[in-house]
mmCIF file of C-alpha atoms and ligand atoms in Angstrom:
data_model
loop_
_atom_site.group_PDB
_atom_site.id
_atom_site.type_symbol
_atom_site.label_atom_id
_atom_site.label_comp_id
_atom_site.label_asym_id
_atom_site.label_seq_id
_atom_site.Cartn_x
_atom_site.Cartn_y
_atom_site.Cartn_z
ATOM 1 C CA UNK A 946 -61.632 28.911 -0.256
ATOM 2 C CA UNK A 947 -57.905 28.863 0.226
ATOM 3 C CA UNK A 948 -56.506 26.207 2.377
ATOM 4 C CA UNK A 949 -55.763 28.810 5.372
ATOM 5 C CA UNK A 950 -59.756 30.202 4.677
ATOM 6 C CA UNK A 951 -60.758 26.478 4.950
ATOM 7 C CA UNK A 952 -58.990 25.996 8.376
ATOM 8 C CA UNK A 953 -60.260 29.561 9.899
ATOM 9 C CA UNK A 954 -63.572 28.149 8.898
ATOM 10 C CA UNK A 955 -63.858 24.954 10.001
ATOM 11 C CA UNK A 956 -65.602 25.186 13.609
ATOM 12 C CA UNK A 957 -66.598 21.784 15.694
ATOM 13 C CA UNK A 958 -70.477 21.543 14.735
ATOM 14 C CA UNK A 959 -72.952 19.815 17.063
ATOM 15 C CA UNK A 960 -76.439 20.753 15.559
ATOM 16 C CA UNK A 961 -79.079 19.105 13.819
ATOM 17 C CA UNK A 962 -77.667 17.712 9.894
ATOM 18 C CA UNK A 963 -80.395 18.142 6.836
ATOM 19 C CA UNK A 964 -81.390 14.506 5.364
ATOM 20 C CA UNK A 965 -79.327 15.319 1.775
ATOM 21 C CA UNK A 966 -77.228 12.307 1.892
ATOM 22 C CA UNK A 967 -73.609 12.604 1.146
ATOM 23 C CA UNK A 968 -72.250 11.650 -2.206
ATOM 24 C CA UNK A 969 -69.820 8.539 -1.952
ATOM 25 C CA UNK A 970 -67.555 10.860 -4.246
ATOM 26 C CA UNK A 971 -67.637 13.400 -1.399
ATOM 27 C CA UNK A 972 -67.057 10.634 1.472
ATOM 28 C CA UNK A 973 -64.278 8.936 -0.905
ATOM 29 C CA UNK A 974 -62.416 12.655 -1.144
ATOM 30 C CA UNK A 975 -62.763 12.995 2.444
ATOM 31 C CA UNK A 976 -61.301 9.830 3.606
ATOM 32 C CA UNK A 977 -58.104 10.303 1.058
ATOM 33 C CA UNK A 978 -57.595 13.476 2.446
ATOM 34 C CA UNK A 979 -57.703 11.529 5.757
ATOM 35 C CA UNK A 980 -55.310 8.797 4.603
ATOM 36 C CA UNK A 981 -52.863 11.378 2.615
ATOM 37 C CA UNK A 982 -51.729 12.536 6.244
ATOM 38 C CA UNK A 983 -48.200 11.857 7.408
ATOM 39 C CA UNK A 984 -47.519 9.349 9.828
ATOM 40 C CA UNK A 985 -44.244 8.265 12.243
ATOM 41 C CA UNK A 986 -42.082 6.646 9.514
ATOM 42 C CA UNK A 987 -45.066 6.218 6.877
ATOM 43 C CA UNK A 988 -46.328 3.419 8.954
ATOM 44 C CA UNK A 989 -49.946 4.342 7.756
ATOM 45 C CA UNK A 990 -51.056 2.994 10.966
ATOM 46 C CA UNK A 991 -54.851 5.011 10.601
ATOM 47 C CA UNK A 992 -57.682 3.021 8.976
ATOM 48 C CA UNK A 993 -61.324 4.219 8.070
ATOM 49 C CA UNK A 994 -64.639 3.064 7.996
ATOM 50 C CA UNK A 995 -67.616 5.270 6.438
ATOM 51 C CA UNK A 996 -70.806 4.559 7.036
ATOM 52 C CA UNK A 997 -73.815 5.781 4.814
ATOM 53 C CA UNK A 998 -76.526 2.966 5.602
ATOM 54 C CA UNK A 999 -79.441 3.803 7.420
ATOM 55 C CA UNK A 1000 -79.501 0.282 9.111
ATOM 56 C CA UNK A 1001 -75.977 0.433 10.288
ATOM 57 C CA UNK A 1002 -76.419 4.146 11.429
ATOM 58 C CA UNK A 1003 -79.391 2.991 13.553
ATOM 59 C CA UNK A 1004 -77.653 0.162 15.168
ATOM 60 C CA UNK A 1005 -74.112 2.617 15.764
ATOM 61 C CA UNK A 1006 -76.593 5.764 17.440
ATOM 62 C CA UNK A 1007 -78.549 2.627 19.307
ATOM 63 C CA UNK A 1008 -74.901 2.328 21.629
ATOM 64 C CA UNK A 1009 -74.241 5.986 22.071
ATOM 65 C CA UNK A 1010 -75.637 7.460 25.277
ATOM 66 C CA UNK A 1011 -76.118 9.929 25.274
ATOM 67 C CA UNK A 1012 -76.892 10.404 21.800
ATOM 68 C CA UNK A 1013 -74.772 12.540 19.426
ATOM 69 C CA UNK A 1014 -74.735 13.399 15.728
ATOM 70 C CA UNK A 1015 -78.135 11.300 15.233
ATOM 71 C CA UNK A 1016 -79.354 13.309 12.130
ATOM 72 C CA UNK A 1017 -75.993 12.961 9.941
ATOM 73 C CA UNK A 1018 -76.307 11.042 6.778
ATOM 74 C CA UNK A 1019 -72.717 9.326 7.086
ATOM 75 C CA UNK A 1020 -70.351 9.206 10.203
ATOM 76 C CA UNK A 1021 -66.392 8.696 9.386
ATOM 77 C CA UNK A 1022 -64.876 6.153 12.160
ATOM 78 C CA UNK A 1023 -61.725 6.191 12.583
ATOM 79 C CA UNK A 1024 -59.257 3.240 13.618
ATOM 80 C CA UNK A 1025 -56.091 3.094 15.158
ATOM 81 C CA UNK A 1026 -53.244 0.484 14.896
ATOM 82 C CA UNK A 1027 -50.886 0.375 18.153
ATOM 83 C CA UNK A 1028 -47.354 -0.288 15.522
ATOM 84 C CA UNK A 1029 -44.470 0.729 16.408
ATOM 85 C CA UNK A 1030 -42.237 3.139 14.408
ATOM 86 C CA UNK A 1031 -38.788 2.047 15.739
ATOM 87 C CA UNK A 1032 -37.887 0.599 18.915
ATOM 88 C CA UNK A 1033 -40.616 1.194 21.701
ATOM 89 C CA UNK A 1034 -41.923 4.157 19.603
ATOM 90 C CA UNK A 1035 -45.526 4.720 18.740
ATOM 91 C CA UNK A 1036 -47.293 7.422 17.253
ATOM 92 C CA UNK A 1037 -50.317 6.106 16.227
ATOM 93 C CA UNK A 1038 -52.230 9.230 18.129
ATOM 94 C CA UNK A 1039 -49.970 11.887 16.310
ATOM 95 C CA UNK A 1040 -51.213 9.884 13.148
ATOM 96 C CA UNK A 1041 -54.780 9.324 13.461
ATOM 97 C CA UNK A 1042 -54.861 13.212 14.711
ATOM 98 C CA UNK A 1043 -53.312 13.932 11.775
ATOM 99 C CA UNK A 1044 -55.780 11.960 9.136
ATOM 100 C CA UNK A 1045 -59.026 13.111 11.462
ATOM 101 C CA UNK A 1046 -57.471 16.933 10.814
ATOM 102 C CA UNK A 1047 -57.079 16.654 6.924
ATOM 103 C CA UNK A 1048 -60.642 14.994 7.255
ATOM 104 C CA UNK A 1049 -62.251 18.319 8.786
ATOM 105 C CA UNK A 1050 -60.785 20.629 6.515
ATOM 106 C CA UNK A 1051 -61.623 18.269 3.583
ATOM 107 C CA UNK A 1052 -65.428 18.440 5.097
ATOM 108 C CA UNK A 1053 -65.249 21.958 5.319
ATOM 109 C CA UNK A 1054 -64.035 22.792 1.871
ATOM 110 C CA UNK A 1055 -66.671 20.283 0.367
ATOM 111 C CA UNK A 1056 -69.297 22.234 2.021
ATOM 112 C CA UNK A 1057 -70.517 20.159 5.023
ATOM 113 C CA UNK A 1058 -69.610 20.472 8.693
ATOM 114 C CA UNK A 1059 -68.580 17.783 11.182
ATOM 115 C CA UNK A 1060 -67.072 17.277 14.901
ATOM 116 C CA UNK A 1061 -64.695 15.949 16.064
ATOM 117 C CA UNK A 1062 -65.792 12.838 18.672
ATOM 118 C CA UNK A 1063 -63.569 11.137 20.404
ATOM 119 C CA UNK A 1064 -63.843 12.223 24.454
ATOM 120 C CA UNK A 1065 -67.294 10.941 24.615
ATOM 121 C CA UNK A 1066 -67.142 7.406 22.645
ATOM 122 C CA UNK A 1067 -63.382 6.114 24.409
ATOM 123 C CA UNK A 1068 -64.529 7.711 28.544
ATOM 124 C CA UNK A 1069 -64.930 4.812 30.614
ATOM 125 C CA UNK A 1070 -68.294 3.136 29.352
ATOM 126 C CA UNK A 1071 -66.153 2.524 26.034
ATOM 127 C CA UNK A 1072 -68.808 3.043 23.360
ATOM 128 C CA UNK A 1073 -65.919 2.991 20.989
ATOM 129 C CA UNK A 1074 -65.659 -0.604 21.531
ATOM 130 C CA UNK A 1075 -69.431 -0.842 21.218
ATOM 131 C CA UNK A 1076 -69.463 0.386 17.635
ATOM 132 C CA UNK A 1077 -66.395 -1.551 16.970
ATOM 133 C CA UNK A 1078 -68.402 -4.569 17.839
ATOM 134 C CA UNK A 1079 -71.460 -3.029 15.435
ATOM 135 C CA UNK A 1080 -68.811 -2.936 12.768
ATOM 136 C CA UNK A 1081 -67.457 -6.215 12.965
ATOM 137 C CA UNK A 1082 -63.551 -4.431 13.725
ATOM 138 C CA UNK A 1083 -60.752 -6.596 14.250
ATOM 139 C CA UNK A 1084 -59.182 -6.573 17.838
ATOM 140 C CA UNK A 1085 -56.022 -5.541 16.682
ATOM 141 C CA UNK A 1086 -57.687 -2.161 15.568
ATOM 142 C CA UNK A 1087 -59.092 0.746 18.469
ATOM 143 C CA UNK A 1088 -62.224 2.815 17.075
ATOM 144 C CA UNK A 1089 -60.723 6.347 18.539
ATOM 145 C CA UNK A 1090 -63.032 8.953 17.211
ATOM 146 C CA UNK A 1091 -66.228 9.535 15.066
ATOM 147 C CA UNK A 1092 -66.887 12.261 12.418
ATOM 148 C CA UNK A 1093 -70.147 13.297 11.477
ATOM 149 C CA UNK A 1094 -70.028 13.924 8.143
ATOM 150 C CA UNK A 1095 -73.297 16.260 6.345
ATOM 151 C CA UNK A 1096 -74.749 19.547 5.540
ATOM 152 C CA UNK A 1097 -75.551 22.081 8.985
ATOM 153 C CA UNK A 1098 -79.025 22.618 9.424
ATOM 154 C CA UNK A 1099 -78.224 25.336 11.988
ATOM 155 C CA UNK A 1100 -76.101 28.094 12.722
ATOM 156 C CA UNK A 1101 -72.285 27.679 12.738
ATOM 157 C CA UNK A 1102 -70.955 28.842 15.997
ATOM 158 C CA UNK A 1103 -67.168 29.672 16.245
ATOM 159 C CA UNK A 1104 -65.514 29.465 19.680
ATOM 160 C CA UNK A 1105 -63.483 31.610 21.536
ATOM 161 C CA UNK A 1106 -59.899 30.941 21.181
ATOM 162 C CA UNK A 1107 -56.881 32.774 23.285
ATOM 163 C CA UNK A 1108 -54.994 35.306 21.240
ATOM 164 C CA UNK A 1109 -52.240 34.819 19.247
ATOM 165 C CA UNK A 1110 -49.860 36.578 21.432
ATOM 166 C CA UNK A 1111 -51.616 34.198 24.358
ATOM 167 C CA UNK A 1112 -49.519 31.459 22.592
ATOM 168 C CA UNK A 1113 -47.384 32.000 20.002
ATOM 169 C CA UNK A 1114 -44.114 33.890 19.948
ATOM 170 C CA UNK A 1115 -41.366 34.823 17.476
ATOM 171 C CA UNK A 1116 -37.728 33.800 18.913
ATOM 172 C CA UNK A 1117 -37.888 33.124 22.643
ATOM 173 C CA UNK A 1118 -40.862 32.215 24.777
ATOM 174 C CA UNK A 1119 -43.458 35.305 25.546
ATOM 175 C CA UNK A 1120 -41.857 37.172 23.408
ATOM 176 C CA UNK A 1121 -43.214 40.545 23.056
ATOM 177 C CA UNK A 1122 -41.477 41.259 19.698
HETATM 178 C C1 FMN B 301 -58.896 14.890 20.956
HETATM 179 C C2 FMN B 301 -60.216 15.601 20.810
HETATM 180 C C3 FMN B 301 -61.349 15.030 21.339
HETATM 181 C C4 FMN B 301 -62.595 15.661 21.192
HETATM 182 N N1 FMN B 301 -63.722 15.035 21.660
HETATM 183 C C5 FMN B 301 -64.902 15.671 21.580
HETATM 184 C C6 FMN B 301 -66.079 15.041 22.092
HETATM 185 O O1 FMN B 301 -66.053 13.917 22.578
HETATM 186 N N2 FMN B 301 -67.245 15.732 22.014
HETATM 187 C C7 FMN B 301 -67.318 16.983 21.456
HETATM 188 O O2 FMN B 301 -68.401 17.547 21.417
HETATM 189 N N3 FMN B 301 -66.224 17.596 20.948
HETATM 190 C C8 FMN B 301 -65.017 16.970 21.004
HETATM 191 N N4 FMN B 301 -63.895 17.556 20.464
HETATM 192 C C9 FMN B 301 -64.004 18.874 19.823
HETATM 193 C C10 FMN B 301 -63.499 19.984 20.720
HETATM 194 O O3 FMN B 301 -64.393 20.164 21.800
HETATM 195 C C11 FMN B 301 -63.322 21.278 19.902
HETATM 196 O O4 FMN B 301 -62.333 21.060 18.914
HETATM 197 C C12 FMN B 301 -62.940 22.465 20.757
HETATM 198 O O5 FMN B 301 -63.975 22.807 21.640
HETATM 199 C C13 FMN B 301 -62.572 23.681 19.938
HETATM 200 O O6 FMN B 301 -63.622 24.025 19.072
HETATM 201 P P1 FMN B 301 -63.423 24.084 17.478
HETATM 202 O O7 FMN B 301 -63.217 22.669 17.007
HETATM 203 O O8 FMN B 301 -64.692 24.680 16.958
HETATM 204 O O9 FMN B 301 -62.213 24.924 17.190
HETATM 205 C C14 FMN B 301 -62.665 16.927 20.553
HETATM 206 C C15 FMN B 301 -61.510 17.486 20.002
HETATM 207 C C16 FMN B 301 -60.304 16.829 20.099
HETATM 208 C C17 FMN B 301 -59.080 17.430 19.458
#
């Protein structure tokens, strides 16, 4: 698939995973792709941690409630750094968006499916911090988002999204052009 395939492709997946556990080759490529990503004056400030053992799975899935992703061999978490890029700037959210993006195409192109989790681990019970703890995560470091990583076991659903002429324009704003 082409790179613009890929991203028409990728859809957020929320079924079941089958038990074929991920190659480490597979979880390696996906978490360069993540780390190749630009970021606010190359300050890198994403980190990763992938986790393919059944123990540790158990003990992350035993602090989400309500439960999500529970079949998927490995789950990508992803951790933010709050550095500045100059002055009182920050983007560590552009960057980590940025790495979790490359991530889903990267998942997509290596022929598994994923989601992208971050609403219901960082709401107000903070299971983010939970799985931090599970982790052993600095404090310096947030745990923003999780990515299932593993084959679908079930249908592929793609969502309905606007039209194009809903949101995008040529030249000046609502453009009919
Ligand atoms: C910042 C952000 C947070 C998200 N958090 C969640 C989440 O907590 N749970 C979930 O099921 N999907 C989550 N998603 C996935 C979106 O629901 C999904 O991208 C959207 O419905 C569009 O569907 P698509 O990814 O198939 O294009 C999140 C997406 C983004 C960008």
């Amino acid at each position: 698939m082409s790179i613009i395939e890929i991203i028409s492709n990728r859809h957020s997946y929320r079924g079941k995973y089958k038990t074929d556990r991920v190659p480490r080759e597979d979880l390696i490529k996906i978490m360069e792709a993540g780390l190749a990503a630009p970021s606010g004056c190359n300050k890198q400030t994403t980190s990763l941690i992938c986790v393919d053992d059944k123990g540790i799975l158990k003990q992350i899935h035993a602090v989400i409630e309500p439960p999500i992703a529970e079949t998927a061999p490995a789950l990508i978490c992803v951790l933010t750094q709050r550095i500045n890029a100059y002055r009182d700037k920050c983007f560590a959210v552009q960057d980590y968006s940025a790495a979790i993006e490359n991530m889903l195409l990267a998942i997509v192109e290596l022929g598994y499916q994923s989601c992208w989790y971050e609403g219901h681990i960082t709401d107000d019970d903070k299971i983010c911090d939970k799985i931090a703890k599970v982790l052993n995560v600095p404090t310096e470091y947030d745990l923003v988002c999780i990515l299932p990583v593993g084959i679908a076991e079930n249908e592929i659903i793609a969502p309905k999204k606007k039209v194009f002429s809903e949101r995008a324009w040529f030249n000046t704003f609502n453009s009919k052009e």
